[in-house]
Every structure is written in structure tokens, then in C-alpha cells.
Short mmCIF file of C-alpha atoms in Angstrom, two decimals:
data_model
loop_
_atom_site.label_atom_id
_atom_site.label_comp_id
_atom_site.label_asym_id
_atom_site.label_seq_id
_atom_site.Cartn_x
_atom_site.Cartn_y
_atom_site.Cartn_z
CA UNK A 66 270.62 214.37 -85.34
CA UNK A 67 269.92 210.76 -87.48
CA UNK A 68 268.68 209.38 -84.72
CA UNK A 69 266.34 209.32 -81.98
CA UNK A 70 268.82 207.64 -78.86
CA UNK A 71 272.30 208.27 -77.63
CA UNK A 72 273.90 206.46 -75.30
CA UNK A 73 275.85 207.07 -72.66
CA UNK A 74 279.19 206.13 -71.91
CA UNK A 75 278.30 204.35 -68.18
CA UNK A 76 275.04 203.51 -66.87
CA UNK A 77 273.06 205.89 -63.75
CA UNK A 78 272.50 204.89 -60.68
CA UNK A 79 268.84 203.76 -59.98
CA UNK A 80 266.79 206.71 -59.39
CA UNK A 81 263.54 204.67 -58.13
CA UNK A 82 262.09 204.29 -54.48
CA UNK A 83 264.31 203.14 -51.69
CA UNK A 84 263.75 199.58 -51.34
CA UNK A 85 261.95 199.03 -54.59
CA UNK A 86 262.64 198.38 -58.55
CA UNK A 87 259.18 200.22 -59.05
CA UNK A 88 259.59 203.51 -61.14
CA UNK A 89 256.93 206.33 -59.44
CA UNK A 90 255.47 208.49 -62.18
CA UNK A 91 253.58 211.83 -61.91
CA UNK A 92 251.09 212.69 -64.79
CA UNK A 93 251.00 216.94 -65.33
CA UNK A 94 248.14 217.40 -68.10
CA UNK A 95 245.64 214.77 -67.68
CA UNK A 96 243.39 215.34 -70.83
CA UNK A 97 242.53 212.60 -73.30
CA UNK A 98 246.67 213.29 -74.30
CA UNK A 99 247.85 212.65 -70.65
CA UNK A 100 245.67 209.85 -70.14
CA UNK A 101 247.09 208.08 -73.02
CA UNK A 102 250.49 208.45 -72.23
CA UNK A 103 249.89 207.41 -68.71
CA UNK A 104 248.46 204.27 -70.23
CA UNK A 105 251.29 203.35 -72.22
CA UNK A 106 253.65 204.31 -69.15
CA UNK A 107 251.75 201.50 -67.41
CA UNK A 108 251.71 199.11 -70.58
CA UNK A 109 255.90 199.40 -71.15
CA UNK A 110 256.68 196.33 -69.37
CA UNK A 111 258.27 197.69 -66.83
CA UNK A 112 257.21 197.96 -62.95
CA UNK A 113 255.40 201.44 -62.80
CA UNK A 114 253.03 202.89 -60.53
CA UNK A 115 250.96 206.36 -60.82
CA UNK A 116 251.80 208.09 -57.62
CA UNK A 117 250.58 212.05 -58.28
CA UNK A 118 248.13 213.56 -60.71
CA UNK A 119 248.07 217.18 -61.18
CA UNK A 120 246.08 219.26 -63.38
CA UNK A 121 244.34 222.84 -63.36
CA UNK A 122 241.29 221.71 -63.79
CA UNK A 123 240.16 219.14 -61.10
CA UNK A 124 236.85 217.67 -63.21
CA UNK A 125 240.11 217.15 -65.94
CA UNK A 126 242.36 215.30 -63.33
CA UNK A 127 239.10 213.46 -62.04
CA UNK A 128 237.74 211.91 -65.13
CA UNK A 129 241.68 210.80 -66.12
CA UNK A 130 242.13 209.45 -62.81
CA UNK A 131 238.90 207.36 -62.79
CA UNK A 132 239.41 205.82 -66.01
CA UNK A 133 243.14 205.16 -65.25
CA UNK A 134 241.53 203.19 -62.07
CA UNK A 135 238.97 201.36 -63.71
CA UNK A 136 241.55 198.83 -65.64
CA UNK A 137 245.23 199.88 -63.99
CA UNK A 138 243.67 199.44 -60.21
CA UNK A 139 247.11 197.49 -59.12
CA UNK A 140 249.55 200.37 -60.47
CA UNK A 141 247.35 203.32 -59.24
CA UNK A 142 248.25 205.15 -55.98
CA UNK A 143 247.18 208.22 -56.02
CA UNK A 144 245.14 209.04 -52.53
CA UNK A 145 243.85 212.37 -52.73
CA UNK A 146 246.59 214.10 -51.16
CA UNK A 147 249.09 213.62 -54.42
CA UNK A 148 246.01 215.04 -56.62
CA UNK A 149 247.12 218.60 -57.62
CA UNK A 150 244.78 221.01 -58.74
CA UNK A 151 246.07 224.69 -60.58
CA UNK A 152 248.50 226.35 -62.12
CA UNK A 153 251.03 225.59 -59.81
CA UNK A 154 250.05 221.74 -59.01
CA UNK A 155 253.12 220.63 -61.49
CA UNK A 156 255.54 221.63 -58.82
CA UNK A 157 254.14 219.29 -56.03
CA UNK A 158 253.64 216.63 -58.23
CA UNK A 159 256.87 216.46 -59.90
CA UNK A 160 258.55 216.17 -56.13
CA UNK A 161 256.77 212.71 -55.88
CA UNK A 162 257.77 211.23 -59.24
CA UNK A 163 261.14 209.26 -60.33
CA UNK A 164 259.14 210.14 -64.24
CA UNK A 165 257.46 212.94 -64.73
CA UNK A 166 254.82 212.99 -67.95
CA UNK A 167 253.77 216.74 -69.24
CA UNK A 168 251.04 216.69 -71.35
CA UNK A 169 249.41 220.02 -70.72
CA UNK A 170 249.11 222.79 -73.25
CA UNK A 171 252.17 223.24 -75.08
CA UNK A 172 252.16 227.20 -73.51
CA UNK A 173 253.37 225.62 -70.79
CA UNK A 174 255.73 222.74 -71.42
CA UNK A 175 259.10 225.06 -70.94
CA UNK A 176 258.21 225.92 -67.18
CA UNK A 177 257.17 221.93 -66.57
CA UNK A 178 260.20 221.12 -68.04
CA UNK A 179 262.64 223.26 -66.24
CA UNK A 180 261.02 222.17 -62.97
CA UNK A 181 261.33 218.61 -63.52
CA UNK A 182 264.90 218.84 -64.44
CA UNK A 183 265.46 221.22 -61.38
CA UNK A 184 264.22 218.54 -59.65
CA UNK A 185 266.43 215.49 -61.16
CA UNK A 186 263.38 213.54 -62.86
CA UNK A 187 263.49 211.53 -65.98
CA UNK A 188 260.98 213.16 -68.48
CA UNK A 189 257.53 212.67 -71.12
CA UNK A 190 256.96 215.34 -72.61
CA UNK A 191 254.65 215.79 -75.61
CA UNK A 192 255.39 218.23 -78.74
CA UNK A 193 255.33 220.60 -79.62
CA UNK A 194 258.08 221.99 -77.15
CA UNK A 195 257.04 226.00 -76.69
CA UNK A 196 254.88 228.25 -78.38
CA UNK A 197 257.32 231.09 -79.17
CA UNK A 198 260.92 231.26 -79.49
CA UNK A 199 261.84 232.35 -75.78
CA UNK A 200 260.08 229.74 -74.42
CA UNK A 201 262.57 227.58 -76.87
CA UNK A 202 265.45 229.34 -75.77
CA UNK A 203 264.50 228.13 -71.87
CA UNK A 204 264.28 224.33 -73.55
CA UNK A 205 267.47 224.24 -75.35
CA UNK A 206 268.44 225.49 -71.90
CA UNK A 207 267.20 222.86 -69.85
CA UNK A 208 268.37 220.38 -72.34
CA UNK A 209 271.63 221.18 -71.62
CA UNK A 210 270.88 220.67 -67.95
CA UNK A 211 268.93 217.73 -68.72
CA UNK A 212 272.27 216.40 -70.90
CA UNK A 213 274.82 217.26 -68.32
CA UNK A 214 272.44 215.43 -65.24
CA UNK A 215 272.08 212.70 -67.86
CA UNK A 216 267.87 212.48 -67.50
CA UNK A 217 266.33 210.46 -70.12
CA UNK A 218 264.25 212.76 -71.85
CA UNK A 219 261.94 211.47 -74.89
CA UNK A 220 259.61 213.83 -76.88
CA UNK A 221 256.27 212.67 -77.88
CA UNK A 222 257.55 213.30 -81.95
CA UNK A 223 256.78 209.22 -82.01
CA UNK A 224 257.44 209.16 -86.02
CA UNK A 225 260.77 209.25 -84.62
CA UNK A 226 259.30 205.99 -82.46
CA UNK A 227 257.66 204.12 -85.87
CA UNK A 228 259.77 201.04 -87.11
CA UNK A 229 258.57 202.05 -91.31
CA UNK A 230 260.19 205.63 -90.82
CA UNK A 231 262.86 204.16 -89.01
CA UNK A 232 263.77 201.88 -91.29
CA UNK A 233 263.37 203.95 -94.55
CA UNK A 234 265.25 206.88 -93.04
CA UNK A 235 267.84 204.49 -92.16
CA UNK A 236 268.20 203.80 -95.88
CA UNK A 237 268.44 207.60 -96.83
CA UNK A 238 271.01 208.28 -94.19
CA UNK A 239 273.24 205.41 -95.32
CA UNK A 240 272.53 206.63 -99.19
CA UNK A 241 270.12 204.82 -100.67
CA UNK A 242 268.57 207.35 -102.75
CA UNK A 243 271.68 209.83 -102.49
CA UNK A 244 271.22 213.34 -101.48
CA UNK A 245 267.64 214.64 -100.94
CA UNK A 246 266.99 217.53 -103.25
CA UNK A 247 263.49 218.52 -102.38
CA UNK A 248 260.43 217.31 -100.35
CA UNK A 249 256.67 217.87 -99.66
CA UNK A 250 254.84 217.40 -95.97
CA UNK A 251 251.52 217.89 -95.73
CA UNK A 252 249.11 217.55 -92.73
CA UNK A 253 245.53 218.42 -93.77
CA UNK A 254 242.69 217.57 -92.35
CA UNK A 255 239.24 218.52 -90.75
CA UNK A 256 240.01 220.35 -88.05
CA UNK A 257 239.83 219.53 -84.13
CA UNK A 258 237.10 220.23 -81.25
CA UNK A 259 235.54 223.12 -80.52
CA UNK A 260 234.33 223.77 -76.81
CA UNK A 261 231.85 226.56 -76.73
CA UNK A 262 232.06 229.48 -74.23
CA UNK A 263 230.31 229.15 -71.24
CA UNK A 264 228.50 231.82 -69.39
CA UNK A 265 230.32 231.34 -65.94
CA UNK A 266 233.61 230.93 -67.16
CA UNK A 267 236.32 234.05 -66.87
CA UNK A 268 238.50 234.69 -69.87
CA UNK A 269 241.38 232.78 -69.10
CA UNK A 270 239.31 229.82 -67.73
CA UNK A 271 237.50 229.66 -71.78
CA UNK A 272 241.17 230.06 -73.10
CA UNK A 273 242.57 227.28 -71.63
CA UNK A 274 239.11 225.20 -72.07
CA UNK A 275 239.84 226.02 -75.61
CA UNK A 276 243.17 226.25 -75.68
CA UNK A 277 244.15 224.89 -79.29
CA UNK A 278 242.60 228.15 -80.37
CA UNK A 279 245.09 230.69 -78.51
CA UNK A 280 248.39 230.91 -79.63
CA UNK A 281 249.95 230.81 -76.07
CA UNK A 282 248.33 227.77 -75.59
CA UNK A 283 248.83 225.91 -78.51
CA UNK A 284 251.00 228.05 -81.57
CA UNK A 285 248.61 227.47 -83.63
CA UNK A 286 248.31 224.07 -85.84
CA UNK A 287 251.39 224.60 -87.61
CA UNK A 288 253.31 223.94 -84.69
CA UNK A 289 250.68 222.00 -82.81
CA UNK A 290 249.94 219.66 -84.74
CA UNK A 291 251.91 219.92 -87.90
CA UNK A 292 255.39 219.80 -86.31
CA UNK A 293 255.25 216.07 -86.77
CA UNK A 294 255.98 216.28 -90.87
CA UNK A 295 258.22 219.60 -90.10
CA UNK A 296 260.30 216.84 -87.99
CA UNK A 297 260.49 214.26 -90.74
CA UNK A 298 261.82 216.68 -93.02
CA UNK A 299 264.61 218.07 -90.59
CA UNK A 300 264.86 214.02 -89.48
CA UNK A 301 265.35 213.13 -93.27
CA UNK A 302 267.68 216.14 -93.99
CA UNK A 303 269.33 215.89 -90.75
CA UNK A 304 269.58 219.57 -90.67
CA UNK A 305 267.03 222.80 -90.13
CA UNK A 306 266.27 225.23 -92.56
CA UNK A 307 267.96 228.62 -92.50
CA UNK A 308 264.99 230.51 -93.70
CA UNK A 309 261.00 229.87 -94.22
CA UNK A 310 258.65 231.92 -95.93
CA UNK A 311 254.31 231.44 -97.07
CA UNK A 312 251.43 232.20 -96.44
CA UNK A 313 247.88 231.29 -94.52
CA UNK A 314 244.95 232.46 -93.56
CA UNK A 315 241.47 231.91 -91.98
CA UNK A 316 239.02 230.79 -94.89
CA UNK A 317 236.85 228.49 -93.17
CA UNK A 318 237.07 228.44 -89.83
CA UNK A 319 236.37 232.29 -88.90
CA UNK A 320 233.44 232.49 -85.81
CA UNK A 321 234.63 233.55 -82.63
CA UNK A 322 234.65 229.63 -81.73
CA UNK A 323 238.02 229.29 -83.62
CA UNK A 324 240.28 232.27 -81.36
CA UNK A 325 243.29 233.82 -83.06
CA UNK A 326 244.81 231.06 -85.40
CA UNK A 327 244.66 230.40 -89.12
CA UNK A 328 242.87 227.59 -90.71
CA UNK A 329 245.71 227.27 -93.67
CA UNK A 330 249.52 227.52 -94.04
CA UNK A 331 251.87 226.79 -96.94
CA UNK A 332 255.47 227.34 -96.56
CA UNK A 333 258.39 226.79 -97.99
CA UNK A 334 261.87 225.86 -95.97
CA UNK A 335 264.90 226.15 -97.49
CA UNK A 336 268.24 224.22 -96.58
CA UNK A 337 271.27 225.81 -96.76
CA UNK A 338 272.20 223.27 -99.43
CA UNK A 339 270.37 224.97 -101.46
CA UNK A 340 266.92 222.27 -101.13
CA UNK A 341 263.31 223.17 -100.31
CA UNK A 342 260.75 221.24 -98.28
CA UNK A 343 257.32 222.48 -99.21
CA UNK A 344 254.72 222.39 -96.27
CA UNK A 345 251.50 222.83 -96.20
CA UNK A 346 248.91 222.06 -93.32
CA UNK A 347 244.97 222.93 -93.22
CA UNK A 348 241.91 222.78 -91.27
CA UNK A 349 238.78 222.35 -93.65
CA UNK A 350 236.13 220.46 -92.92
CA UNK A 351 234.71 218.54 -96.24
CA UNK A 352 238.01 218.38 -97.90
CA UNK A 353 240.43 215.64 -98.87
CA UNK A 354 243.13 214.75 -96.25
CA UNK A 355 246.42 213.75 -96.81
CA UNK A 356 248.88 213.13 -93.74
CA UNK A 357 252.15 212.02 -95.21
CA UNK A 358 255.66 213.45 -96.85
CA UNK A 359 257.82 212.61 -99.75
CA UNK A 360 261.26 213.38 -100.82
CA UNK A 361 263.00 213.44 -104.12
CA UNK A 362 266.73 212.89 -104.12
CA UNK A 363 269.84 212.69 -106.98
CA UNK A 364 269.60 208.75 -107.21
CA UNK A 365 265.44 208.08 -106.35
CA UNK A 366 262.64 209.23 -103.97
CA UNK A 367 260.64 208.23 -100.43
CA UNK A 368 257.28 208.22 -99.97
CA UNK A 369 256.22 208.20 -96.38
CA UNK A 370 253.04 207.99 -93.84
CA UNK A 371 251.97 207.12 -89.99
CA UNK A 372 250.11 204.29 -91.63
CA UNK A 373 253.14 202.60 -91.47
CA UNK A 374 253.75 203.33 -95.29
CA UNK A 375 257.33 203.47 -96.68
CA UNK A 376 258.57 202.92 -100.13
CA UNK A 377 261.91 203.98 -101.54
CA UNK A 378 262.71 204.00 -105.49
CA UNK A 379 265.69 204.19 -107.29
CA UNK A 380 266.09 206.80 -110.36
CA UNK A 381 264.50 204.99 -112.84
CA UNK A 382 261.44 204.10 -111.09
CA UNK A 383 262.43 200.78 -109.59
CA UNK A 384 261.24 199.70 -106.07
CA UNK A 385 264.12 199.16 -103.98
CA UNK A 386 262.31 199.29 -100.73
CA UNK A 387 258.68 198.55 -99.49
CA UNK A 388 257.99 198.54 -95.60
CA UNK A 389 256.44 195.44 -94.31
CA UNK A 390 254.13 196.89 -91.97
CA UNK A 391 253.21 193.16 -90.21
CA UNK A 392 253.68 193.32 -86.21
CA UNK A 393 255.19 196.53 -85.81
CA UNK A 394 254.52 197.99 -82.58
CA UNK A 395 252.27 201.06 -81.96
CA UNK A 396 254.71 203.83 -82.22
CA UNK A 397 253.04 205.80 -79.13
CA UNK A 398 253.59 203.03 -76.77
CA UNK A 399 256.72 201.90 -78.36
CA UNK A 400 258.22 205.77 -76.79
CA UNK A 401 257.57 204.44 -73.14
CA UNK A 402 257.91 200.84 -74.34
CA UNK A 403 262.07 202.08 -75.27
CA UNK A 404 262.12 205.00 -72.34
CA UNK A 405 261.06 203.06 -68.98
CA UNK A 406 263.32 200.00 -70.10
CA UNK A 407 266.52 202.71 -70.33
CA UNK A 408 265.36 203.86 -66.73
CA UNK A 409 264.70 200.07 -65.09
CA UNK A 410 268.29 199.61 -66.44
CA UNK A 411 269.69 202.74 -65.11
CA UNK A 412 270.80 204.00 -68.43
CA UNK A 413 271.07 207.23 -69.99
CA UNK A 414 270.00 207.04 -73.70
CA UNK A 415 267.40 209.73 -74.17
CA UNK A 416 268.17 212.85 -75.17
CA UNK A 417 265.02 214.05 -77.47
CA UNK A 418 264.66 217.61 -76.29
CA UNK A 419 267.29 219.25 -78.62
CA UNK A 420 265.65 218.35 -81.82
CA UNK A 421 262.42 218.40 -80.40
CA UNK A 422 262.95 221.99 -79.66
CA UNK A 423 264.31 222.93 -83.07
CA UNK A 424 261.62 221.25 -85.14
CA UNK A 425 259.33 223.59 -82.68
CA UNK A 426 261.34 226.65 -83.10
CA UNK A 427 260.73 225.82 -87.38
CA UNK A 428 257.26 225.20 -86.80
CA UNK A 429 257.17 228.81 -85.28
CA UNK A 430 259.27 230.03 -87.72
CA UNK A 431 256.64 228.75 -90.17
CA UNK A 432 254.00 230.20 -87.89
CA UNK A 433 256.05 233.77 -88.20
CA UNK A 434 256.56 234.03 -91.97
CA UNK A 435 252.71 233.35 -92.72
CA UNK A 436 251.45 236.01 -90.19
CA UNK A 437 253.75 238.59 -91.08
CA UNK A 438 254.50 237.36 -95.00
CA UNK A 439 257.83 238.18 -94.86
CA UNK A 440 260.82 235.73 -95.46
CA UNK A 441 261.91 234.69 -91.81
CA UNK A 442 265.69 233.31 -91.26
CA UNK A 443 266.37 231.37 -88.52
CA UNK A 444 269.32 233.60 -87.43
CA UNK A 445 266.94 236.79 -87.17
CA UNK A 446 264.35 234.69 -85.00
CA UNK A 447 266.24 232.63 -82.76
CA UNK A 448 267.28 235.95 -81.17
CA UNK A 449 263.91 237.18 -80.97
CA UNK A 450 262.17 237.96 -77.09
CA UNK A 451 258.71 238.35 -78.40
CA UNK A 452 256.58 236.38 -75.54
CA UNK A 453 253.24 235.87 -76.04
CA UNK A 454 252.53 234.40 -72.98
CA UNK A 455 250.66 236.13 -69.89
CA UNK A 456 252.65 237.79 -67.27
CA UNK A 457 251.10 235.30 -64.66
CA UNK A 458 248.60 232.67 -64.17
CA UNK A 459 245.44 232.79 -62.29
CA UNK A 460 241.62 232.37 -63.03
CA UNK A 461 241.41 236.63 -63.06
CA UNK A 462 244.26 237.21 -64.75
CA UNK A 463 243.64 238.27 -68.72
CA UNK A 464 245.76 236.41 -70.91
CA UNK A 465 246.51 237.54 -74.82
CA UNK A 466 244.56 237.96 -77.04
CA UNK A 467 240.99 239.60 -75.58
CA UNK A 468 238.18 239.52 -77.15
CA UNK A 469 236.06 242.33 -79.28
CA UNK A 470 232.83 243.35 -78.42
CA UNK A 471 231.58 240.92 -80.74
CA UNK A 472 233.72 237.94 -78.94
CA UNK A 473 236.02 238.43 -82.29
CA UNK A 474 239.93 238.10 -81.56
CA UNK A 475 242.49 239.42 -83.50
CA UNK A 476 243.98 237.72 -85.93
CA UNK A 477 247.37 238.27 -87.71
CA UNK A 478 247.22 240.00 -90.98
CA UNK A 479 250.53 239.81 -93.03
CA UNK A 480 252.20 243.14 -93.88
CA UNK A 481 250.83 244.49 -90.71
CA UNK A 482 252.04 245.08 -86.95
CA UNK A 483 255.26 242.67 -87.99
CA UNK A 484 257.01 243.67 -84.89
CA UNK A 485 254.06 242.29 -82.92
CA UNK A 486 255.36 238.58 -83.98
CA UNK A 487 259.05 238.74 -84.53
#
């Protein structure tokens, strides 16, 4: 688990166009997320072209498709019959791809995934991985498919991407500091977007215009968003914790605007050597933000951050490693910059989906022990088949959670309905 490549023992076979060195890429999500990544697809170096676009929403796919056009005009062809629109427009999409890039809602990253590998295509995909643990169970899966087929497969987790983590964790790894003893990742911030109800929309048509705010969507910002720290800590222990407890709440964000999720978590992971991470992760608007982790360890301590921060210290206080942060590359580009060059040289060296999974699955965990406030190992819930998505997709069809009479969700409340979580 140290590190973010393997490689394999003999190169693949070019998977690209007949007649052609240019790798065909579908983009499945194209919000502001899938428009990025389809931007640093086109700025890895290699020879790339957009061929299909799929989305379900088509003003979504539009507006991505347009600005995609305006400066990447040469390595756009996408005529209107390889624009997908709906809930099933992944499937098409993905049959005209040699790289597929899935960047929708998180809810639905296990059944994009599966598909693509079905269908023999190197893979983007974004974290987190699932929002509950079956649809983690169907990725650790599909890994193994993706493993045995030997598909690249990077996971949008780009700390794992950024030279000053690289290099620091490097240094931990080979014992620089000695064995990490505790740690403390924190993602808090202000919150993201709201987008406000509109009269014509159905139910599921608001929830997935809103989607970070529905746990079958997005599982909540813990995992969302905050899975990034949860993966330096597993990345720095090289291990997952075998239980998580804490606690969270709503205490700010509480209208109707906001769904089902919590505003706050703080929990604790524990190793089974006996260490803790503490993790903590809010949305308050107003408040001081801190985006970072550090680790104490039985010969020094790390501090780290995405602003390409990293500085090791031995036990008495002594700087024995700063990160020189001059001309590092962007660590969101540098994921496509490393992944098309593997699949221009028909290599296998990807295999990100395991651990990208697993640092879900504890961000879930997490998610679990808050909303029920009980101590959660990760033996009880990786057997657990508590979905929470819907039992099909279309405009009419009600997804969970519905709305009060007041336009109130439900909202977990520890000590209460427990089997409605685990």
C-alpha cells in the first residue's frame, strides 16, 4: 500500500484506435469536476481526443462540452450522436472510449466502474469510491477484475499524485521519524454550494441537482470530501484502522437547503498497533479553516498540507526535512500527466482502486460511528448490506430520503434506528 503505482511484469498490447496512436476518451459526469479532468486528460502530453460525452443532465453535458470546444477545438470529436443524455448514457459512452473518466456523483461510481471494466477500458475515476459499504464490496470486486485484465486504473486521491507528500512519506516509510504513534487530519472549511429547489423539478431531479446533500449521492462530507486526509493517514500508516468511533452533528447548516448530512464530524481511528488518528472535518461558514494533517512518531513528527507543505523533525525538535515546493507540478494534472503516458506505452502500472476503496469504506465507517455513536469495527461493517441507494433510476422514481411536509429530511440521530445505518 506505500505507494501509488505497480508495475507490471510485461507491457499490454495497445488498446487505442486501429490505425492510430491517439487514445479515445469518454467523459461520464461532466460538471465543473468532469470538465476539469477532461482538461488535464487533454493537457497530459499525450495524443488524446474526446470522442463521447454523457451525462444525465443534457444543459450539464452542454455547457462542459462548449467550454471543452472553445480552447481544445483540435482534440474534440464529439458530433451529437456520441452525446449521451440519462441515467443510462454511461453505457453507450463507455463502448466508444479506449479511457473512460467518471466523475458523476459518487452514488454512482461502482455501477460506472463495473461497466467500464466489463467493457476492457482503462479508467478516471474520482473519490470517493461508493457511498455505502455494498457499493464497496462491488469495487473491491471490479478491482480484482480490473487487476487480473491489467486496466490502468488511477483514483482522483491526487495527494497520492503531489511530489511534497510524496517525498515526505517516502521518508516515513524508509524510517525517518520511526514508527508513527499518533496523528491529526483535519478538513474544515465553509461549506460548498447550495442549489435551491425549483418548482418544476421532481424529487429525484432536486436530489441529484443537489446531490452533495443526499447521502446516496454524495456520503456525506466525511467521505466526500474529507476522504482525502482519511487517505494520508492510511497512506502514512500503510494500514486501515480496525475500529472508528465520534461524533457530529448539524449545528449550522440545518434549513431544508442542506438534505440529510451533518455539518461536523470528529472521529477517532484506531490502528491495530495500538495508534490513533484523530479526524475531524466541518462545514461552518465564518470559521477558521485548516486543511492539513500531522503525525507524531517514536524518533520525530510530519507536518503536512496540499499547499505543497512538508516538514519532518527529528525528536528533539531539529528540522531534518523541509519540502521545496519550486516547480512541482499540479498534482491534478500530474494523475493524467503519469496515467495516459502508462497507456501510450502500453503499460500496466495503475492499480489505485484497492486503496481507493478502503480509504472510502473508512470514510463510511467514520460516517457510521457518528450517526449511530457507537464504536464501529471494520470487521462488523465490511459485512454489512445496508444500501442506501434507490431501487432504480428514473426522473419519477423517489429516491431516499423524502422530504417532510415542511421540505425537512431526516437526519441521523445517534442512539437511534442504528440498524437503519449498519
Amino acid at each position: 500500500m506505500a505507494g501509488s503505482t505497480i508495475i507490471a511484469s510485461s507491457p499490454l498490447s495497445s488498446v487505442f484506435a486501429a490505425g492510430t496512436d491517439v487514445i479515445r476518451v469518454a467523459v461520464i459526469g461532466c460538471g465543473g469536476r468532469g470538465t476539469g479532468a477532461a482538461v488535464d486528460a487533454l493537457e497530459s502530453g499525450q495524443q488524446i481526443k474526446i470522442v463521447a460525452m454523457a451525462d444525465a443532465f443534457k444543459d450539464n453535458l452542454d455547457s462542459a462540452y462548449t467550454n471543452l470546444q472553445k480552447k481544445y477545438a483540435d482534440k474534440m470529436d464529439v458530433p451529437d450522436s456520441r452525446k449521451y443524455v440519462g441515467f443510462d448514457a454511461y453505457k453507450a459512452a463507455i463502448k466508444d472510449a479506449d479511457v473512460v473518466i467518471l466523475t458523476t456523483p459518487p452514488g454512482f461510481r461502482p455501477i460506472h466502474f463495473e461497466e467500464a471494466i466489463k467493457a476492457g477500458k482503462h479508467v478516471f475515476m474520482e473519490k470517493p469510491v461508493a457511498v455505502d459499504i455494498p457499493g464497496i464490496r462491488k469495487v473491491l470486486e471490479v478491482a480484482a477484475e480490473a487487476k487480473r485484465k491489467k486496466l490502468n486504473v488511477v483514483v482522483g486521491l491526487q495527494r497520492r499524485y503531489q511530489t511534497n507528500y510524496r517525498e515526505a512519506i517516502k521518508r516515513i516509510q524508509d524510517g525517518a521519524i520511526g514508527d508513527v504513534v499518533a496523528g491529526q487530519v483535519y478538513w474544515n472549511s465553509g461549506g460548498v454550494w447550495v442549489r435551491p429547489r425549483k418548482p418544476e423539478q421532481t424529487e429525484m431531479e432536486y436530489q441529484m441537482r443537489n446531490w452533495y446533500y443526499f447521502n446516496w449521492l454524495c456520503g456525506d462530507h466525511i467521505v466526500e470530501q474529507h476522504v482525502h486526509n482519511i487517505d494520508v493517514a492510511n497512506w502514512v500508516k500503510g494500514k486501515y484502522p480496525i475500529s472508528i468511533e465520534g461524533t457530529g452533528s448539524r449545528a449550522h447548516r440545518t434549513g431544508k437547503d442542506y438534505g440529510e448530512i451533518y455539518d461536523n464530524f470528529a472521529i477517532e481511528m484506531t490502528y491495530d498497533d495500538g495508534s490513533v488518528v484523530y479526524s475531524q472535518c466541518r462545514h461552518f461558514e465564518g470559521t477558521h479553516n485548516r486543511v492539513e494533517e500531522a503525525f507524531q512518531a517514536t524518533k520525530g513528527r510530519v507536518y503536512l498540507s496540499a499547499g505543497n507543505q512538508a516538514v519532518l523533525w527529528d525528536a528533539n525538535g531539529k528540522e531534518i526535512y523541509r519540502h521545496d515546493a519550486k516547480g512541482n507540478p499540479n498534482p491534478y494534472r500530474q494523475e493524467h500527466v503519469e496515467l495516459f503516458a502508462a497507456i501510450a506505452k502500453g503499460e500496466y502500472k495503475f492499480d489505485n482502486a484497492e486503496y481507493g476503496a478502503y480509504s472510502t469504506l473508512t470514510g463510511i465507517i467514520g460516517r457510521l460511528a457518528c450517526y449511530t455513536g457507537t464504536v464501529v469495527t471494520w470487521e462488523k461493517a465490511i459485512q454489512s448490506n445496508v444500501s442506501i441507494m434507490p431501487e432504480h433510476y428514473a426522473w419519477d422514481a423517489l429516491p431516499r430520503p423524502l422530504p417532510d411536509a415542511n421540505g425537512l429530511y431526516p437526519v441521523a440521530v445517534p442512539g437511534i434506528n442504528t440498524a437503519l445505518y449498519i
